[in-house]
Each structure stands twice: as C-alpha cells, then as structure tokens.
Amino acid sequence: MAKFSKKKDSGTPAISTASLPDIVFMLLFFFMVATVMRENGERKVSVKMPSADQVKKIEKKGLASYIYVGTPIKKYQSKYGKEPRIQLDDAFASVSDIGPFVLKEKAAKREEEKPLMITSIKADADVGMGIITDIKEELRKVNALKVNYSTKKGEVTVNFK
Amino acid sequence: MAKRKLQEINAGSMADIAFLLLIFFLVTTTMESNYGIRRKLPPLEDKNSPPPPVIKQKNVLEIVINGQDKMMIEEKPEKVENVKKIAIDFITNNGKDPKSSDNPQKAVIMIKHTRETSYKMYISVYNELTAAYNDIRNRYAKQKYGKSFDKLTEDEQKAVKDAYPQKIAESTPKR
C-alpha cells in the first residue's frame, strides 16, 4: 500500500508559475509602448497647468515641440531665482532661444510633416502673461503659428480655488 | 549524439529579468495628458501690407484684464462665469441690438491684458470664448445638418466655420 500513502504526502500541488514571464512581458510591452522617452528629461521648472474644458488632444506627440514655463524647482532656486523661467529640452533657456529651438525641431522632421508641427506651451497656472506674450512673439517670428496651450481637463472655476 | 546531451536552458530567471525591465518602465512612464487649447497665432505683419481695415466700434467686444486678474467687458466689470453668455449674445446679435455686432462675420472679440495678468486667468477667458464659439457652431450644425459639429464632414465643418468664424484678437502688452 506504499503507493497510496505517497500520494497523500504531497498535499496541494504548487501553482505553476510557468506563465508568469508571459504575463510580466505583456505588462512590460504595454509600458514600453506607453513610455515617451524624450519627454522624461529632467524637469527643472515646476508646472501646474491650469484647467480648461474646451480642449483637444494632440494626436501626434512626435510632431509637438514643448516649451515649459514655470518657477525653477527648489534645487535650482538659489542659482536661477524664483521668477518664472523657460525650459527647452533639458535646460533653462531665455526667450531668444525659442526661435532657434523651434527651427531645430522643424529641421529634424520629414518634409511632409513640417506643416503639421505644433508648439505646445506647458505653462504654470500662476505665471504672468508677460513671458507668454514674449514666447508667442518669438514663435510668430519663426512662423510657428500653431500653438497649443496645455491644460488639464476640468472646469475653469477650478483655476480660482 | 552530442546534441542529445544539450540541456534545456533554465528559464526560471526570465521572470525576474522581465520584472526588472517592467519596473524600470513603470517608473519612467508618465501618463502625460496631452490636452490643450488650440490656437493659431496671427502671422507677423508685413511692413508693406495695407493697414488693417477699420472695424466699427460696435463690432468689437472688448475684454480688458488687468494685472490683478480683474476683468472688464465693454467697460463693465464681469466674472469669468459670464463671459460665455456675453460672447454668445454678442456674436449672434445680428443687428438686433444697435450697440452690438452687425453679424457673426464681422464680430471681433478683442482681448487686452497686461504683462502681470496671470496665465490661468487668460486661459480661463480663452476657454470660455472657445466654448461660446463651439456652442454656436454646434447649434448651427444641428440646425442645418442635424448633427453635432464634430460629426460633420470636412466640407460641412468648413461651411459652419465660415458662417461663424472665430475672430479673437489680442493686443500685445507693452514692455
């Protein structure tokens, strides 16, 4: 009767983990696709975008160039002060750098994509319009007229709470 | 015969490797919302171009925002909540009120702000104006084509846009 007693010893069999890599890979691929590497450079200014509800989505993220405007984060405040600054790519920039930046972005795109390019201004809700106006003027100078004011989705009344 | 001896590679650590990568991508991913208000900037004025046509005072809705984010519409203090309604009334006036716009094609909304005006105030006002135009266009589209603006074909959308062109002018504040 040794045969039977052996079976009883084993108890519940261990759950097979053979499909675990597959599941993990699936998740991995999802996040790999969802990640946009270029966007994740160091953010040197803090940006809390205002809310708006008449918004459109940027369909082709690759065709957008981003301009960040906001107060420098704590780490950089001793060096750059607390006044709102512009960040292009990974570095602080001045208003006059915007023209060359947009042209550089444009030069990197294919010919048929160039008219579709859009400049997305990601500005903090509390910055003054002065700096935004300067940016707009610079964009007009290089004929980059399509602008997207990045916002969160929400009621405008949220902005004044 | 040597082939027989080849052992299967142990795939047990594959999950660990995949997990490592997964965690890396998890951390670096920011599900960035890419929403925003679209705007087309006016091209730079050419020095040789003819001066802009004179617009009658009554066809301009003047919105002034000062450095403390206080707003005046046609010289009356107003709140952001009311902008949409005022804009709709102004654009669709069609000559009813002799002091308001003649027709939607002529109606121009003018935003004046200072360098100190906050961005959120500007965006809020801009959003409300966009809402007003979207509202009017939607209503017109429903009336004419029985569909909302988004569902129209490109040509139909263009017809609606021509009927109610979005004319928002901004003055550049001085330094």
Coordinates of C-alpha atoms in Angstrom, one line a residue:
Chain A
M1 CA 0.0 0.0 0.0
A2 CA 3.1 2.2 -0.2
K3 CA 1.8 3.6 -3.5
F4 CA -1.2 5.3 -1.9
S5 CA 0.5 6.7 1.2
K6 CA 2.9 8.5 -1.0
K7 CA 0.2 10.4 -2.8
K8 CA -1.3 11.7 0.4
D9 CA 2.0 13.3 1.4
S10 CA 2.2 15.7 -1.5
G11 CA -0.8 17.8 -0.4
T12 CA -1.9 20.6 -2.7
P13 CA 0.3 20.9 -5.8
A14 CA 2.3 24.1 -6.2
I15 CA 0.7 26.6 -8.6
S16 CA 2.6 26.6 -11.9
T17 CA 4.5 29.9 -12.4
A18 CA 5.4 29.0 -15.9
S19 CA 3.1 31.6 -17.4
L20 CA 4.4 34.3 -15.1
P21 CA 7.0 35.6 -17.5
D22 CA 4.4 35.8 -20.2
I23 CA 2.2 38.0 -18.0
V24 CA 5.1 40.2 -17.0
F25 CA 6.2 40.5 -20.6
M26 CA 2.8 41.6 -21.6
L27 CA 2.8 44.4 -18.9
L28 CA 6.4 45.2 -19.9
F29 CA 5.4 45.7 -23.5
F30 CA 2.5 47.9 -22.6
F31 CA 4.7 50.2 -20.5
M32 CA 7.4 50.2 -23.1
V33 CA 4.9 51.4 -25.7
A34 CA 3.3 53.9 -23.4
T35 CA 6.6 55.5 -22.4
V36 CA 7.8 58.5 -24.2
M37 CA 11.4 58.8 -23.5
R38 CA 12.1 62.2 -24.9
E39 CA 9.6 63.8 -22.6
N40 CA 11.2 62.4 -19.5
G41 CA 14.2 64.6 -19.4
E42 CA 14.8 66.4 -16.1
R43 CA 12.1 68.9 -15.4
K44 CA 13.7 71.9 -14.0
V45 CA 10.7 74.1 -13.6
S46 CA 7.5 73.3 -11.7
V47 CA 4.5 73.3 -13.9
K48 CA 0.9 73.1 -12.5
M49 CA -1.2 73.5 -15.6
P50 CA -4.5 75.4 -15.5
S51 CA -7.8 73.6 -16.2
A52 CA -10.0 74.1 -19.2
D53 CA -12.8 72.1 -20.8
Q54 CA -12.7 73.1 -24.4
V55 CA -9.6 71.0 -25.1
K56 CA -8.3 69.0 -27.9
K57 CA -5.9 66.2 -27.7
I58 CA -2.5 66.3 -29.5
E59 CA -2.8 63.3 -31.7
K60 CA 0.8 63.1 -32.9
K61 CA 3.0 63.6 -30.0
G62 CA 6.1 63.3 -32.1
L63 CA 5.2 66.4 -34.0
A64 CA 4.9 68.6 -31.0
S65 CA 7.7 70.6 -29.5
Y66 CA 7.3 71.5 -25.9
I67 CA 8.1 74.7 -24.1
Y68 CA 7.9 74.6 -20.3
V69 CA 7.3 77.8 -18.3
G70 CA 7.3 77.9 -14.5
T71 CA 9.3 78.8 -11.4
P72 CA 12.5 76.8 -11.1
I73 CA 12.3 73.8 -8.7
K74 CA 13.9 74.2 -5.3
K75 CA 17.2 72.7 -6.3
Y76 CA 17.8 75.5 -8.8
Q77 CA 16.2 78.4 -7.0
S78 CA 19.5 79.5 -5.5
K79 CA 21.0 79.8 -8.9
Y80 CA 18.1 80.9 -11.0
G81 CA 15.9 82.7 -8.6
K82 CA 12.1 82.3 -8.1
E83 CA 11.0 84.2 -11.2
P84 CA 9.3 82.1 -13.9
R85 CA 11.8 80.6 -16.4
I86 CA 11.6 78.8 -19.7
Q87 CA 12.8 75.3 -20.1
L88 CA 13.6 73.9 -23.5
D89 CA 14.6 70.2 -23.7
D90 CA 16.6 69.7 -20.6
A91 CA 18.0 73.2 -20.0
F92 CA 16.9 76.6 -18.9
A93 CA 16.6 79.0 -21.8
S94 CA 15.9 82.6 -22.5
V95 CA 13.2 83.9 -24.8
S96 CA 15.6 84.4 -27.6
D97 CA 16.5 80.7 -27.6
I98 CA 12.9 79.7 -28.6
G99 CA 13.3 80.6 -32.3
P100 CA 16.3 78.5 -32.9
F101 CA 14.8 75.7 -30.8
V102 CA 11.7 75.5 -32.9
L103 CA 13.6 75.7 -36.2
K104 CA 15.9 72.9 -35.0
E105 CA 12.9 70.7 -34.1
K106 CA 11.4 71.5 -37.5
A107 CA 14.6 70.6 -39.4
A108 CA 14.6 67.2 -37.8
K109 CA 11.2 66.3 -39.2
R110 CA 10.3 65.0 -42.6
E111 CA 9.2 67.4 -45.2
E112 CA 5.5 66.3 -45.3
E113 CA 5.3 66.5 -41.5
K114 CA 6.6 70.1 -41.2
P115 CA 3.2 71.9 -41.8
L116 CA 1.6 69.7 -39.1
M117 CA 4.0 70.7 -36.4
I118 CA 2.6 72.2 -33.3
T119 CA 4.2 74.0 -30.4
S120 CA 2.8 73.1 -27.0
I121 CA 3.2 75.6 -24.3
K122 CA 3.2 74.0 -20.9
A123 CA 3.0 76.9 -18.5
D124 CA 2.3 77.1 -14.8
A125 CA -1.1 78.5 -14.0
D126 CA 0.4 81.3 -12.0
V127 CA 3.0 82.7 -14.3
G128 CA 2.3 86.2 -15.7
M129 CA 1.2 86.7 -19.3
G130 CA 4.3 88.8 -19.9
I131 CA 6.6 85.8 -20.5
I132 CA 3.8 84.0 -22.5
T133 CA 3.5 87.0 -24.7
D134 CA 7.2 87.1 -25.3
I135 CA 7.1 83.4 -26.3
K136 CA 4.2 84.0 -28.7
E137 CA 6.1 86.9 -30.3
E138 CA 9.2 84.6 -30.8
L139 CA 7.0 81.9 -32.3
R140 CA 5.5 84.4 -34.7
K141 CA 8.9 85.5 -35.8
V142 CA 9.9 81.9 -36.9
N143 CA 6.4 81.4 -38.4
A144 CA 5.5 78.6 -36.0
L145 CA 1.9 79.7 -35.7
K146 CA 0.2 76.5 -34.4
V147 CA 0.1 76.7 -30.7
N148 CA -1.4 74.5 -28.1
Y149 CA -1.8 75.8 -24.6
S150 CA -1.5 72.7 -22.5
T151 CA -4.1 72.3 -19.8
K152 CA -5.7 69.8 -17.6
K153 CA -9.2 68.7 -18.3
G154 CA -11.6 70.4 -15.9
E155 CA -13.8 73.3 -15.2
V156 CA -12.3 76.7 -15.4
T157 CA -13.7 77.6 -12.0
V158 CA -11.1 75.1 -10.5
N159 CA -8.4 77.7 -11.5
F160 CA -9.6 80.2 -8.9
K161 CA -9.9 77.9 -5.9
Chain B
M1 CA 24.9 12.2 -30.4
A2 CA 26.3 15.2 -28.7
K3 CA 23.1 17.1 -29.4
R4 CA 21.2 14.8 -27.1
K5 CA 23.3 15.9 -24.2
L6 CA 22.4 19.6 -24.6
Q7 CA 20.3 20.6 -21.6
E8 CA 17.4 23.0 -21.7
I9 CA 18.3 26.5 -20.6
N10 CA 16.7 27.3 -17.3
A11 CA 14.1 29.9 -17.9
G12 CA 13.2 30.4 -14.3
S13 CA 15.0 33.7 -14.1
M14 CA 13.4 35.1 -17.1
A15 CA 10.5 36.4 -15.0
D16 CA 13.0 38.2 -12.8
I17 CA 14.6 39.9 -15.7
A18 CA 11.3 40.9 -17.2
F19 CA 10.2 42.2 -13.8
L20 CA 13.3 44.4 -13.6
L21 CA 12.6 45.9 -17.0
L22 CA 9.0 46.3 -16.1
I23 CA 9.8 48.2 -13.0
F24 CA 12.1 50.4 -14.9
F25 CA 9.5 51.3 -17.5
L26 CA 6.8 51.7 -14.8
V27 CA 9.0 54.3 -13.0
T28 CA 9.9 56.2 -16.2
T29 CA 6.4 56.3 -17.6
T30 CA 4.4 59.4 -17.0
M31 CA 0.9 59.1 -18.4
E32 CA 1.0 62.6 -19.7
S33 CA -2.2 64.1 -20.6
N34 CA -1.7 65.9 -23.9
Y35 CA -4.8 68.1 -23.8
G36 CA -4.8 71.7 -24.6
I37 CA -6.5 74.7 -26.2
R38 CA -5.6 75.1 -29.9
R39 CA -4.8 78.5 -31.2
K40 CA -3.4 79.8 -34.4
L41 CA -1.2 82.8 -34.0
P42 CA -1.5 85.6 -36.5
P43 CA 1.4 85.9 -38.8
L44 CA 3.8 88.8 -38.3
E45 CA 2.6 91.9 -40.0
D46 CA 4.4 92.8 -43.2
K47 CA 5.6 96.3 -43.3
N48 CA 4.3 96.6 -46.9
S49 CA 0.9 95.2 -46.3
P50 CA -2.0 97.5 -46.3
P51 CA -3.2 98.8 -42.9
P52 CA -5.9 96.6 -41.4
P53 CA -9.5 97.7 -42.2
V54 CA -11.1 99.9 -39.8
I55 CA -13.6 98.0 -37.6
K56 CA -16.7 99.7 -36.3
Q57 CA -16.7 100.1 -32.5
K58 CA -19.9 98.2 -32.2
N59 CA -18.5 95.1 -33.9
V60 CA -15.7 94.8 -31.3
L61 CA -16.3 93.1 -27.9
E62 CA -13.5 94.5 -25.8
I63 CA -12.3 92.4 -22.9
V64 CA -9.8 94.0 -20.7
I65 CA -8.0 92.1 -17.9
N66 CA -5.7 94.0 -15.5
G67 CA -2.7 92.9 -13.5
Q68 CA -4.9 91.8 -10.6
D69 CA -7.0 89.5 -12.9
K70 CA -10.0 91.8 -12.7
M71 CA -11.9 91.8 -16.0
M72 CA -13.9 94.4 -17.7
I73 CA -16.1 93.7 -20.7
E74 CA -17.2 96.8 -22.6
E75 CA -16.1 98.8 -19.6
K76 CA -18.3 96.8 -17.2
P77 CA -16.7 94.6 -14.5
E78 CA -17.5 91.0 -15.2
K79 CA -16.8 87.5 -13.9
V80 CA -15.4 84.6 -15.8
E81 CA -18.6 82.6 -15.5
N82 CA -20.5 85.2 -17.5
V83 CA -18.0 85.5 -20.4
K84 CA -19.5 82.7 -22.4
K85 CA -23.1 84.1 -22.3
I86 CA -21.9 87.6 -23.2
A87 CA -19.8 86.3 -26.1
I88 CA -22.7 84.2 -27.5
D89 CA -25.1 87.2 -27.2
F90 CA -22.5 89.4 -28.9
I91 CA -21.7 87.1 -31.8
T92 CA -25.3 86.1 -32.6
N93 CA -26.7 89.6 -32.2
N94 CA -27.2 90.0 -36.0
G95 CA -28.0 93.7 -35.6
K96 CA -30.8 93.3 -33.1
D97 CA -29.1 95.5 -30.5
P98 CA -27.8 98.5 -32.3
K99 CA -24.9 98.7 -29.9
S100 CA -23.8 95.1 -30.5
S101 CA -22.4 93.3 -33.6
D102 CA -23.9 93.5 -37.1
N103 CA -23.4 89.9 -37.9
P104 CA -21.2 86.9 -36.9
Q105 CA -18.7 87.5 -39.8
K106 CA -18.0 91.0 -38.6
A107 CA -17.9 90.3 -34.8
V108 CA -14.5 90.5 -33.4
I109 CA -13.5 89.8 -29.8
M110 CA -10.6 91.7 -28.5
I111 CA -8.6 90.6 -25.5
K112 CA -6.4 93.1 -23.8
H113 CA -4.2 92.0 -21.0
T114 CA -1.2 93.3 -19.2
R115 CA 2.1 91.5 -18.6
E116 CA 1.1 90.9 -15.0
T117 CA -2.2 89.1 -15.8
S118 CA -1.9 85.5 -14.7
Y119 CA -1.8 82.7 -17.3
K120 CA -4.7 80.9 -15.6
M121 CA -7.0 83.9 -16.0
Y122 CA -6.1 84.2 -19.7
I123 CA -6.7 80.5 -20.3
S124 CA -10.0 80.7 -18.4
V125 CA -11.2 83.6 -20.5
Y126 CA -9.9 82.0 -23.7
N127 CA -11.6 78.7 -22.8
E128 CA -14.9 80.5 -22.2
L129 CA -14.7 82.2 -25.6
T130 CA -13.8 78.9 -27.3
A131 CA -16.8 77.4 -25.5
A132 CA -19.0 80.2 -26.8
Y133 CA -17.9 79.6 -30.4
N134 CA -18.2 75.8 -30.1
D135 CA -21.7 76.3 -28.7
I136 CA -22.8 78.5 -31.5
R137 CA -21.2 76.3 -34.2
N138 CA -22.8 73.2 -32.7
R139 CA -26.2 74.8 -32.6
Y140 CA -25.9 75.9 -36.2
A141 CA -24.6 72.5 -37.3
K142 CA -27.6 70.8 -35.6
Q143 CA -30.0 73.2 -37.2
K144 CA -28.5 72.9 -40.7
Y145 CA -27.3 69.3 -40.8
G146 CA -28.9 67.6 -37.9
K147 CA -25.6 66.6 -36.5
S148 CA -23.2 68.0 -34.0
F149 CA -20.1 69.8 -35.3
D150 CA -17.7 67.0 -34.6
K151 CA -19.6 64.6 -36.7
L152 CA -19.8 66.7 -39.8
T153 CA -17.7 66.1 -42.9
E154 CA -14.8 68.4 -43.6
D155 CA -16.6 70.5 -46.1
E156 CA -19.6 70.9 -43.8
Q157 CA -17.3 71.9 -41.0
K158 CA -15.8 74.5 -43.2
A159 CA -19.2 75.9 -44.1
V160 CA -20.1 76.2 -40.4
K161 CA -16.7 77.8 -39.6
D162 CA -17.3 80.3 -42.4
A163 CA -20.7 81.1 -41.0
Y164 CA -19.3 81.7 -37.6
P165 CA -15.6 82.5 -37.9
Q166 CA -13.6 82.6 -34.8
K167 CA -12.2 86.1 -34.6
I168 CA -10.3 86.7 -31.5
A169 CA -7.8 89.4 -31.5
E170 CA -5.2 90.0 -28.9
S171 CA -3.2 93.2 -28.2
T172 CA 0.4 92.8 -27.3
P173 CA 1.1 94.5 -24.0
K174 CA 3.9 96.9 -24.0
R175 CA 7.1 96.3 -22.0

